[in-house]
Coordinates of C-alpha atoms in Angstrom, one line a residue:
M85 CA -11.6 13.0 14.7
E86 CA -11.7 10.4 11.6
D87 CA -9.4 7.7 11.8
I88 CA -7.2 7.9 8.2
K89 CA -5.0 4.8 7.4
I90 CA -1.9 5.3 5.9
K91 CA -1.5 2.7 3.2
L92 CA 1.2 1.7 0.2
L93 CA -0.4 2.0 -3.1
G94 CA 0.2 -2.0 -3.9
E95 CA -1.8 -2.9 -0.8
I96 CA -4.8 -1.3 -2.2
C97 CA -4.6 -1.3 -6.0
E98 CA -4.3 -3.9 -8.6
F99 CA -1.7 -3.0 -11.1
Y100 CA -2.2 -3.4 -15.0
S101 CA 0.3 -4.0 -17.4
G102 CA -0.1 -3.0 -21.1
T103 CA 0.2 -5.0 -24.2
G104 CA 2.1 -4.8 -26.9
F105 CA 0.6 -3.6 -30.0
P106 CA 2.0 -4.3 -33.3
K107 CA 1.1 -1.4 -36.3
K108 CA -0.9 -4.2 -38.4
F109 CA -3.7 -4.5 -35.8
Q110 CA -3.7 -1.0 -35.3
G111 CA -6.2 1.5 -37.0
N112 CA -9.3 -0.5 -36.5
L113 CA -12.7 2.1 -35.5
E114 CA -14.4 -1.1 -34.7
G115 CA -14.0 -3.7 -32.4
K116 CA -15.2 -5.2 -29.2
Y117 CA -12.7 -3.4 -26.8
P118 CA -10.5 -0.4 -27.4
F119 CA -7.1 -0.3 -27.2
Y120 CA -5.8 3.1 -25.6
K121 CA -2.3 4.5 -26.1
V122 CA -1.1 7.5 -24.5
G123 CA -2.1 9.5 -27.6
D124 CA -5.7 8.4 -26.5
I125 CA -5.0 9.6 -23.5
S126 CA -3.3 12.6 -24.1
K127 CA -6.4 13.5 -26.6
S128 CA -9.0 13.2 -23.3
A129 CA -6.9 15.4 -21.3
D130 CA -6.6 17.9 -23.7
E131 CA -10.6 17.9 -24.1
N132 CA -10.5 18.3 -20.0
K133 CA -12.0 15.1 -19.8
N134 CA -11.9 12.4 -16.8
F135 CA -12.8 9.1 -18.3
L136 CA -12.0 7.8 -21.9
T137 CA -14.5 7.2 -23.8
K138 CA -13.2 6.7 -27.3
S139 CA -9.8 5.3 -28.9
D140 CA -8.1 5.5 -32.6
N141 CA -7.9 1.9 -32.2
Y142 CA -10.4 -0.9 -31.2
V143 CA -9.7 -4.9 -31.6
D144 CA -11.7 -8.2 -31.2
E145 CA -11.6 -11.0 -29.1
R146 CA -9.0 -12.7 -31.9
I147 CA -6.7 -10.3 -31.7
V148 CA -6.6 -10.0 -28.0
K149 CA -5.9 -14.0 -28.0
T150 CA -3.0 -13.2 -30.7
L151 CA -1.7 -10.6 -28.5
K152 CA -2.3 -12.6 -25.3
G153 CA -3.5 -9.2 -24.3
K154 CA -4.8 -8.7 -20.5
I155 CA -8.5 -6.9 -20.2
V156 CA -8.6 -4.1 -17.9
P157 CA -11.4 -3.4 -16.3
P158 CA -13.5 -0.3 -16.3
K159 CA -12.7 2.3 -13.7
T160 CA -8.9 1.6 -13.7
I161 CA -7.0 4.6 -13.6
V162 CA -4.4 5.0 -16.5
F163 CA -0.9 7.2 -17.5
A164 CA 2.1 6.9 -19.7
K165 CA 4.5 5.2 -17.5
I166 CA 7.3 5.7 -20.0
G167 CA 9.0 9.0 -21.8
E168 CA 7.9 12.5 -21.8
A169 CA 4.7 11.9 -21.2
L170 CA 5.2 10.8 -17.9
K171 CA 5.7 14.3 -17.0
L172 CA 2.8 15.7 -18.2
N173 CA 1.0 13.9 -15.1
R174 CA -2.1 12.8 -17.3
R175 CA -4.6 10.8 -16.0
M176 CA -7.9 8.9 -17.3
I177 CA -10.4 6.7 -15.7
T178 CA -11.6 3.5 -18.2
S179 CA -15.0 3.6 -18.9
T180 CA -15.5 -0.1 -20.3
E181 CA -13.1 -2.9 -20.4
C182 CA -10.5 -2.4 -22.5
L183 CA -6.4 -3.0 -23.4
I184 CA -3.8 -0.6 -23.0
D185 CA -0.7 -0.2 -24.7
N186 CA 2.7 -1.4 -23.0
N187 CA 3.7 2.2 -22.6
V188 CA 0.7 2.7 -20.3
L189 CA 0.5 1.4 -16.8
G190 CA -3.3 1.1 -14.8
I191 CA -4.1 0.9 -11.4
K192 CA -7.4 -0.1 -9.8
P193 CA -8.9 -0.4 -5.9
K194 CA -8.7 -4.1 -5.1
N195 CA -12.0 -3.7 -3.0
D196 CA -14.3 -1.1 -2.0
S197 CA -12.5 0.6 0.4
I198 CA -11.2 2.9 -1.7
L199 CA -13.0 4.9 -4.3
A200 CA -11.3 4.4 -7.7
E201 CA -12.2 8.3 -8.0
Y202 CA -10.3 9.0 -5.0
I203 CA -7.2 7.3 -6.7
F204 CA -7.9 9.3 -9.8
Y205 CA -7.5 12.6 -7.9
F206 CA -4.7 11.4 -5.8
M207 CA -2.9 9.9 -8.6
K208 CA -3.2 13.3 -10.1
F209 CA -1.2 15.0 -7.6
V210 CA 2.1 12.6 -7.6
K211 CA 4.7 13.6 -10.1
L212 CA 6.0 10.1 -11.4
E213 CA 8.9 12.0 -12.6
N214 CA 9.7 11.9 -9.0
Y215 CA 9.5 8.3 -9.1
S216 CA 11.2 7.3 -12.9
E217 CA 14.7 5.8 -13.1
S218 CA 17.3 8.1 -14.3
T219 CA 17.6 6.4 -18.3
T220 CA 17.7 8.3 -21.0
V221 CA 14.2 7.7 -21.5
P222 CA 12.3 8.5 -18.1
S223 CA 10.3 5.3 -16.9
V224 CA 8.4 4.4 -14.1
R225 CA 8.5 0.5 -12.6
K226 CA 5.5 -0.7 -11.1
S227 CA 7.5 -2.2 -8.2
E228 CA 8.2 2.0 -7.2
L229 CA 4.7 3.0 -7.8
E230 CA 3.5 0.1 -5.1
K231 CA 5.4 1.9 -2.5
I232 CA 3.7 5.2 -3.1
K233 CA 1.7 6.1 0.8
I234 CA -1.6 7.1 0.4
R235 CA -4.2 8.6 3.3
V236 CA -7.3 6.4 3.0
P237 CA -9.9 8.5 4.8
S238 CA -13.2 6.9 5.3
I239 CA -15.4 6.2 1.9
Q240 CA -18.0 9.4 3.1
N241 CA -14.8 11.5 3.5
Q242 CA -13.4 10.2 -0.2
Q243 CA -16.9 11.4 -1.5
K244 CA -16.8 15.1 0.0
I245 CA -12.7 15.3 -1.4
I246 CA -13.9 13.8 -4.4
S247 CA -17.0 16.0 -5.2
I248 CA -15.0 19.6 -4.2
L249 CA -12.3 18.1 -6.5
E250 CA -14.7 17.3 -9.1
N251 CA -16.3 21.0 -8.3
I252 CA -12.8 22.5 -8.9
D253 CA -12.9 20.5 -12.3
K254 CA -15.9 21.7 -13.3
T255 CA -15.0 25.3 -12.8
K256 CA -11.5 25.4 -14.4
K257 CA -13.3 23.6 -17.8
V258 CA -15.5 26.5 -17.6
K259 CA -12.9 28.6 -17.4
L260 CA -11.3 27.3 -20.5
K261 CA -13.8 27.5 -22.7
V262 CA -14.4 31.4 -22.0

């Protein structure tokens, strides 16, 4: 029997908060970094993708410095953290360095004892509305998400679980196209 560890997300994941994105910087289709907003996550989810590969907004180094933006690394799991969009439970994985809007939160494993894809599938089963504050506009705080418990099996078993869930995803995608 495998020794499965129970960890808190805050112990094993780095959290990335988004950057405010004034309208005057939006709409550029070229630039070094994609700047992902909730709409980009929704579009990719509607296209049955797991990875974010395109954005409606791109920025260059100058704008990143002006906004005091924090670069989010590849293989970060991103999702809406505020509003009705958080109830849709859409998750995506970044495919490149990017920025995320301040309505988005990102998490990434701190080390190689847990795979980003494993966190991605785990987060798809977490209903963020259960962790949201009861205000007129639902929102989740990093401090609440850090307390979520996750079972961490060996890397080999994480890979097996990911493979099974990827196959289920592929089957669903094929059915959706029919």
